[in-house]
Amino acid sequence: GASSWSLQLARVRPARSLLASVAARQLQGLGRHRLRAGGPPHATLPSPFPPPDMGGVGMGGLSGSSSGYGGLEFQTTAWPLRVMVFIDGSWLYYSLHGRRPNCPITQRYGEKWFYSNSVAYERLPYLISQHLHEQLLRSHGVSRFVEVARTVVFTSYRADTPPGSPRMKMFRQMAKANFEVHVSTTSGWQEKCIDISLAVEMMHFASTPGAYDIAVLLSGDKDFMPAMSRIRQKGKSVALCSMRNCCSRDMLDPGQHVRDFEPIWLDDHLDYLITPTPANPSRADAASSRAGLALLRLVTAFLVQNKGTVRSRELGRFLQGCAPPEDVVADAGAGLVKAAAGGDDAGEGTTSGAGFFAQTAPSHVDALTLLKSIFGSLTGFANAYPEQLHVEPVSTEDDDDPTPKLEFQMVLAMELSEAQRREDELMMEAKSVGAGGRRPGVVGA
């Protein structure tokens, strides 16, 4: 009857409550996942950003502690924040290589720092994501994984820029770091549509659903402020990454409403971003050796006579026709040179521009053999003297063999003319890069 039915319900309800409690505990034990009412699944995971171990080189201590986090326990949701980084390539180049007064890079690493060091561009997205992650946690209590989805670069170069110049080297390094590099060619200091193209790219992806949640602009040029403001009006967040003495003060004014985060200053992380260029230990002293300097004088004189540019085959034939003094060969290590020679063929050439080098005899080691025994190749020789020599690829076709062959030419590095220096100064001024001392409106100027 009714009484037995009520008794059965009384027995079932506690059992159901017990089963529900056990199931809840099991769900919490499996990865500690739990559902929020009206929200995405949330998992308490360790921070995706452990302090980087870069062989003793830290990132400047983001939180003022040795670990960089001040003992905070980071947690993250399952859905990451998507970030796109937009780089003003011309501004970045002149900020790094502009030879401006009070440059923190030249003060720390020397004026020719880029010959013995390189910028680890692949570390830049990690640095930006870590900064944003920490700022969100500290200021808003939001613990989200910050994912840099894409990094886009817009830049330009003059048509007469040598392929081995620091500017072209920077573009190649960025492409190698998987940055999307857009390059155009100019005839003078004025860039055409570079800033506009970058701003349009930012606006386009701000209007593309799911493209990014945060736009990070790497620049100091205040011409981007209207785009930054419009992006915020579309419901996206904007962050600025810059250098203190290359950034317009207008971009830091809170009343302009163009930023949602504190600026990320590259100045504070130079030891993390700039790394020594790896050197071959067996040839570490080759560039300063007597034989190396003698070969440099020989090649430089030959390049001067040929208006600063010589193809690799022509240079090789010339070096085969020159014999270095025997004391220079002895200093380089006679055993290594003879092993590299492999015979008495000297080849043909001319002594024009050789200076102290004499026309080779069949019994002597030629200059090309000496060069290869020390530097490995003509390219290795040029890389040992980056301030004097550059290597440029050249595609050639033989009359007998129409298949294109990859050759290169050796180019003598020339100092910038006064007109080129003035063009660089005008570009730096247009990009808010502190060129020429104190400038109003530039941070740290």
XYZ file of C-alpha atoms in Angstrom:
445
model
C 0.000 0.000 0.000
C 0.848 3.625 0.430
C 2.908 3.024 3.549
C 5.186 0.447 1.829
C 5.689 2.806 -1.162
C 6.725 5.634 1.148
C 9.143 3.295 2.912
C 10.778 2.334 -0.393
C 11.201 6.005 -1.373
C 12.777 6.735 1.991
C 15.322 3.977 1.375
C 16.096 4.988 -2.266
C 16.694 8.741 -1.671
C 19.651 8.315 0.724
C 21.155 5.769 -1.664
C 20.874 8.207 -4.557
C 22.453 10.949 -2.477
C 25.306 8.637 -1.555
C 25.879 7.642 -5.194
C 25.860 11.275 -6.288
C 28.416 12.125 -3.609
C 30.705 9.261 -4.677
C 30.414 10.255 -8.342
C 31.282 13.855 -7.526
C 34.391 12.772 -5.632
C 35.477 10.581 -8.559
C 35.028 13.442 -11.023
C 37.108 15.704 -8.813
C 39.814 13.058 -8.635
C 40.076 12.724 -12.423
C 42.193 15.750 -13.203
C 40.254 17.848 -10.668
C 37.858 19.010 -13.400
C 34.684 20.801 -12.444
C 31.934 22.584 -14.362
C 31.037 26.174 -13.684
C 27.407 27.159 -14.028
C 27.010 28.883 -17.363
C 30.763 28.730 -18.127
C 33.395 26.523 -19.752
C 34.939 23.530 -18.016
C 37.666 24.629 -15.635
C 40.760 22.615 -14.787
C 43.224 23.536 -12.081
C 46.504 23.021 -13.915
C 50.016 24.207 -13.096
C 51.157 27.393 -14.777
C 52.181 26.971 -18.421
C 55.006 29.454 -17.808
C 57.708 28.022 -15.535
C 60.743 30.234 -14.973
C 62.920 29.748 -18.077
C 66.211 27.988 -17.610
C 68.494 29.675 -20.110
C 71.829 28.650 -18.662
C 71.776 31.233 -15.921
C 70.285 33.990 -18.088
C 66.937 35.027 -16.647
C 64.262 37.336 -17.951
C 64.945 40.233 -15.679
C 62.793 39.051 -12.786
C 59.244 39.915 -13.802
C 58.029 39.921 -10.202
C 61.142 41.115 -8.475
C 62.113 37.684 -7.152
C 64.721 35.137 -8.136
C 62.077 32.924 -9.700
C 60.343 35.845 -11.346
C 56.943 35.045 -9.794
C 57.131 36.031 -6.145
C 55.878 32.635 -4.920
C 52.485 32.844 -6.661
C 50.748 29.624 -7.635
C 49.419 30.129 -11.142
C 46.304 28.311 -12.316
C 44.745 28.371 -15.742
C 41.435 27.755 -17.454
C 41.074 25.311 -20.315
C 40.421 28.062 -22.892
C 43.517 30.169 -23.744
C 43.639 33.832 -24.608
C 44.733 34.215 -28.221
C 47.331 36.870 -28.928
C 48.626 38.297 -32.186
C 51.861 40.301 -32.228
C 52.191 43.077 -34.816
C 55.745 44.338 -35.367
C 56.764 47.607 -36.979
C 59.931 46.186 -38.530
C 61.498 49.505 -39.498
C 60.988 50.924 -36.011
C 62.525 47.794 -34.490
C 65.535 47.901 -36.801
C 66.356 51.520 -36.014
C 65.762 50.930 -32.301
C 68.322 48.112 -32.356
C 70.811 49.447 -34.932
C 70.186 53.186 -35.074
C 73.409 54.178 -33.266
C 71.414 56.702 -31.245
C 72.808 58.366 -28.092
C 72.177 56.570 -24.793
C 71.229 53.326 -26.544
C 71.109 50.608 -23.848
C 72.244 47.937 -26.331
C 75.424 49.710 -27.432
C 76.153 50.697 -23.846
C 76.025 47.056 -22.766
C 77.382 45.179 -25.787
C 79.369 47.787 -27.740
C 78.726 49.749 -30.926
C 79.341 46.728 -33.213
C 77.404 44.332 -30.991
C 75.586 42.679 -33.916
C 78.829 41.166 -35.271
C 79.373 39.009 -32.180
C 75.756 38.762 -30.957
C 72.338 38.101 -32.424
C 68.736 38.702 -31.368
C 66.838 35.535 -30.413
C 63.570 36.552 -32.054
C 62.034 33.147 -31.315
C 62.048 34.125 -27.619
C 59.967 37.260 -28.177
C 56.518 35.554 -28.220
C 57.364 33.700 -25.000
C 58.449 36.930 -23.320
C 55.232 38.711 -24.349
C 52.923 35.858 -23.318
C 54.584 35.569 -19.915
C 54.216 39.291 -19.235
C 50.533 39.288 -20.193
C 49.888 36.158 -18.130
C 51.374 37.710 -15.017
C 49.692 41.090 -15.469
C 46.275 39.454 -15.820
C 46.854 37.392 -12.710
C 48.086 40.287 -10.586
C 45.668 42.980 -11.656
C 42.465 41.025 -12.376
C 42.920 37.637 -10.741
C 42.408 36.050 -14.161
C 44.460 32.913 -14.660
C 44.333 32.148 -18.373
C 46.834 30.475 -20.655
C 48.175 33.134 -23.058
C 48.848 31.759 -26.538
C 50.672 33.781 -29.206
C 48.884 32.566 -32.321
C 50.747 34.632 -34.936
C 53.482 37.212 -35.236
C 53.254 39.590 -38.213
C 55.994 41.970 -39.396
C 55.700 44.840 -41.885
C 58.900 46.555 -42.950
C 60.940 47.846 -45.886
C 64.488 48.358 -47.104
C 66.277 50.494 -49.670
C 66.920 48.941 -53.056
C 70.693 49.279 -52.595
C 70.776 47.499 -49.195
C 73.427 44.712 -49.278
C 72.029 41.213 -48.575
C 74.644 40.728 -45.855
C 73.690 43.904 -43.955
C 72.274 43.749 -40.400
C 68.898 44.880 -41.769
C 68.573 41.965 -44.194
C 69.966 39.598 -41.585
C 67.199 40.691 -39.210
C 64.508 39.874 -41.787
C 65.968 36.402 -42.358
C 66.161 35.704 -38.628
C 62.531 36.748 -38.175
C 61.404 34.478 -40.999
C 63.412 31.633 -39.460
C 61.576 32.244 -36.165
C 58.299 31.621 -38.063
C 57.291 35.278 -38.145
C 55.127 36.350 -41.085
C 57.394 38.978 -42.684
C 56.027 41.420 -45.278
C 58.816 43.418 -46.970
C 58.677 46.193 -49.528
C 61.456 48.089 -51.341
C 61.916 51.859 -51.157
C 64.110 54.312 -53.040
C 64.642 56.730 -50.159
C 64.015 57.217 -46.459
C 60.230 57.551 -46.788
C 58.287 54.316 -46.443
C 55.147 53.882 -48.510
C 52.109 52.290 -46.873
C 54.086 50.288 -44.282
C 52.355 51.820 -41.253
C 49.013 51.742 -43.046
C 49.449 48.086 -43.983
C 50.264 47.133 -40.410
C 47.299 49.102 -39.036
C 44.952 47.530 -41.617
C 46.228 44.079 -40.631
C 45.474 44.799 -36.979
C 41.974 46.059 -37.777
C 41.247 43.174 -40.145
C 41.985 40.483 -37.586
C 40.176 42.462 -34.872
C 37.050 42.044 -37.021
C 37.731 38.355 -37.718
C 35.947 36.152 -35.165
C 38.346 34.092 -33.077
C 41.495 35.625 -34.569
C 42.754 37.159 -31.327
C 41.702 38.448 -27.935
C 44.741 40.672 -27.399
C 46.677 42.652 -30.001
C 50.291 43.389 -29.066
C 51.931 46.219 -30.998
C 55.737 46.236 -31.039
C 56.519 49.826 -31.892
C 56.902 53.286 -30.407
C 55.338 55.238 -33.240
C 52.292 57.246 -32.173
C 50.836 57.006 -35.693
C 49.346 53.666 -34.594
C 47.282 55.222 -31.794
C 44.051 55.612 -33.844
C 44.164 51.935 -34.792
C 44.841 50.928 -31.184
C 41.844 52.953 -30.010
C 39.517 51.463 -32.645
C 40.604 47.934 -31.792
C 39.665 48.513 -28.151
C 36.281 49.829 -29.280
C 35.721 46.485 -30.997
C 36.004 44.734 -27.627
C 39.614 43.578 -28.011
C 42.466 44.287 -25.627
C 45.656 46.063 -26.714
C 49.181 45.833 -25.291
C 52.308 47.784 -26.175
C 55.840 46.378 -26.420
C 58.548 48.969 -26.918
C 61.843 50.492 -25.748
C 61.915 53.398 -23.333
C 63.956 55.894 -25.325
C 62.232 54.959 -28.592
C 58.598 55.284 -27.549
C 56.347 58.307 -27.912
C 55.021 59.568 -24.585
C 51.568 59.981 -26.085
C 51.252 56.193 -26.255
C 51.790 55.970 -22.484
C 49.229 58.625 -21.545
C 46.286 56.876 -19.781
C 43.985 59.594 -21.066
C 44.519 58.401 -24.636
C 42.794 55.052 -23.898
C 44.936 52.998 -26.283
C 46.284 50.331 -23.894
C 44.914 47.709 -21.512
C 48.259 46.601 -20.046
C 51.424 48.118 -18.700
C 54.075 48.460 -21.441
C 56.433 45.546 -21.986
C 59.890 47.124 -22.106
C 62.466 45.236 -24.134
C 65.182 47.202 -22.325
C 64.570 45.087 -19.222
C 65.250 41.795 -21.015
C 68.278 42.415 -23.217
C 70.253 39.568 -21.649
C 67.377 37.222 -22.494
C 66.836 38.424 -26.068
C 70.427 39.093 -27.193
C 72.655 36.020 -27.300
C 76.306 35.531 -28.324
C 76.807 34.250 -31.850
C 78.152 30.688 -31.718
C 81.777 30.477 -32.859
C 83.792 27.542 -34.110
C 86.249 26.828 -31.251
C 88.894 25.547 -33.687
C 88.821 28.881 -35.547
C 88.190 31.206 -32.629
C 91.500 33.074 -33.110
C 91.687 32.694 -36.887
C 90.414 36.193 -37.644
C 93.128 37.825 -35.542
C 95.930 35.464 -36.649
C 98.764 36.641 -38.848
C 97.676 34.407 -41.719
C 94.049 35.524 -41.443
C 94.931 39.222 -41.520
C 97.303 38.654 -44.439
C 94.524 36.948 -46.406
C 92.136 39.791 -45.515
C 94.550 42.383 -46.912
C 94.969 40.312 -50.070
C 91.226 39.866 -50.693
C 90.436 43.491 -49.796
C 93.012 44.801 -52.295
C 91.589 42.562 -55.019
C 88.030 43.699 -54.275
C 89.057 47.379 -54.385
C 90.551 46.865 -57.842
C 87.279 45.259 -58.970
C 85.003 48.033 -57.648
C 84.129 46.162 -54.477
C 82.491 43.030 -55.927
C 83.995 39.747 -57.199
C 82.340 36.428 -58.009
C 83.435 33.424 -55.995
C 84.944 31.540 -58.951
C 86.990 34.548 -60.018
C 88.173 35.100 -56.441
C 89.081 31.430 -56.081
C 91.171 31.474 -59.277
C 92.914 34.624 -58.101
C 93.767 33.102 -54.714
C 95.044 29.933 -56.379
C 97.479 32.101 -58.314
C 98.958 33.663 -55.184
C 101.482 32.169 -52.787
C 101.647 33.399 -49.189
C 105.057 33.950 -47.568
C 106.446 30.802 -46.010
C 106.550 32.294 -42.498
C 102.794 33.018 -42.735
C 102.200 29.417 -43.784
C 104.305 28.220 -40.868
C 102.294 30.312 -38.419
C 99.079 28.780 -39.766
C 100.331 25.243 -39.183
C 102.274 23.616 -42.006
C 100.898 20.156 -41.341
C 97.262 21.264 -41.618
C 97.960 23.277 -44.762
C 99.783 20.448 -46.531
C 96.999 18.022 -45.671
C 94.446 20.425 -47.098
C 96.526 21.046 -50.237
C 96.417 17.437 -51.426
C 98.837 18.084 -54.313
C 101.039 20.558 -56.122
C 98.497 22.025 -58.567
C 98.638 25.752 -58.209
C 96.162 26.936 -60.767
C 96.481 30.138 -62.741
C 95.840 33.690 -61.771
C 97.295 37.133 -61.477
C 99.204 38.944 -58.775
C 97.390 42.226 -59.385
C 96.543 43.757 -56.006
C 98.287 40.965 -54.099
C 100.724 43.263 -52.309
C 103.204 41.148 -50.384
C 101.897 37.945 -52.050
C 103.990 36.619 -54.907
C 103.065 34.586 -57.964
C 102.819 30.999 -56.791
C 105.264 28.267 -57.802
C 104.081 24.665 -58.199
C 105.962 23.583 -55.087
C 104.268 26.160 -52.819
C 100.931 26.210 -50.985
C 98.596 28.690 -52.662
C 96.505 31.309 -50.851
C 93.195 29.508 -51.501
C 94.479 26.342 -49.823
C 95.719 28.368 -46.870
C 92.348 30.119 -46.580
C 90.395 26.854 -46.653
C 92.696 25.211 -44.111
C 91.999 28.037 -41.629
C 88.414 29.118 -42.364
C 86.997 26.097 -44.178
C 85.613 28.026 -47.161
C 85.325 31.455 -48.729
C 82.006 31.906 -46.948
C 83.593 31.046 -43.598
C 86.343 33.554 -44.373
C 83.789 36.306 -45.068
C 81.851 35.446 -41.894
C 85.051 35.866 -39.876
C 85.270 39.511 -41.015
C 81.640 40.727 -41.107
C 82.645 44.376 -40.814
C 84.709 44.197 -44.011
C 83.129 41.479 -46.180
C 79.677 40.303 -47.214
C 78.534 37.292 -49.241
C 75.678 37.652 -51.725
C 74.075 34.723 -53.602
C 74.084 34.861 -57.409
C 72.205 32.559 -59.801
C 74.221 31.740 -62.922
C 73.617 29.853 -66.153
C 76.309 28.199 -68.225
C 76.112 28.281 -72.020
C 76.919 24.574 -72.119
C 74.678 23.679 -69.179
C 71.441 25.743 -68.968
C 70.689 24.405 -65.466
C 70.895 27.329 -62.985
C 73.771 26.982 -60.520
C 74.049 28.729 -57.180
C 77.142 30.893 -56.988
C 77.955 33.806 -54.729
C 79.945 36.980 -54.885
C 82.199 38.575 -52.305
C 81.329 42.210 -51.577
C 83.479 44.744 -49.785
C 81.478 46.412 -47.017
C 81.211 50.146 -47.573
C 80.557 52.829 -45.003
C 77.255 54.655 -45.323
C 77.433 57.859 -47.286
C 76.456 61.137 -45.690
C 73.193 61.135 -47.680
C 72.359 57.605 -46.486
C 73.089 58.558 -42.882
C 70.775 61.549 -43.205
C 68.039 59.306 -44.626
C 68.411 56.984 -41.632
C 68.154 59.930 -39.240
C 64.970 61.154 -40.931
C 63.461 57.662 -40.742
C 64.378 57.346 -37.053
C 62.787 60.714 -36.340
C 59.621 59.701 -38.183
C 59.472 56.461 -36.175
C 59.888 58.220 -32.782
C 63.313 56.619 -32.360
C 65.547 58.978 -30.347
C 68.146 59.878 -32.979
C 70.332 62.829 -32.175
C 69.955 63.328 -28.457
C 66.974 64.521 -26.446
C 63.706 64.800 -28.283
C 60.414 66.003 -26.833
C 57.729 63.381 -26.649
C 60.055 60.382 -26.483
C 60.342 58.349 -23.298
C 63.855 58.377 -21.884
C 65.041 60.959 -24.430
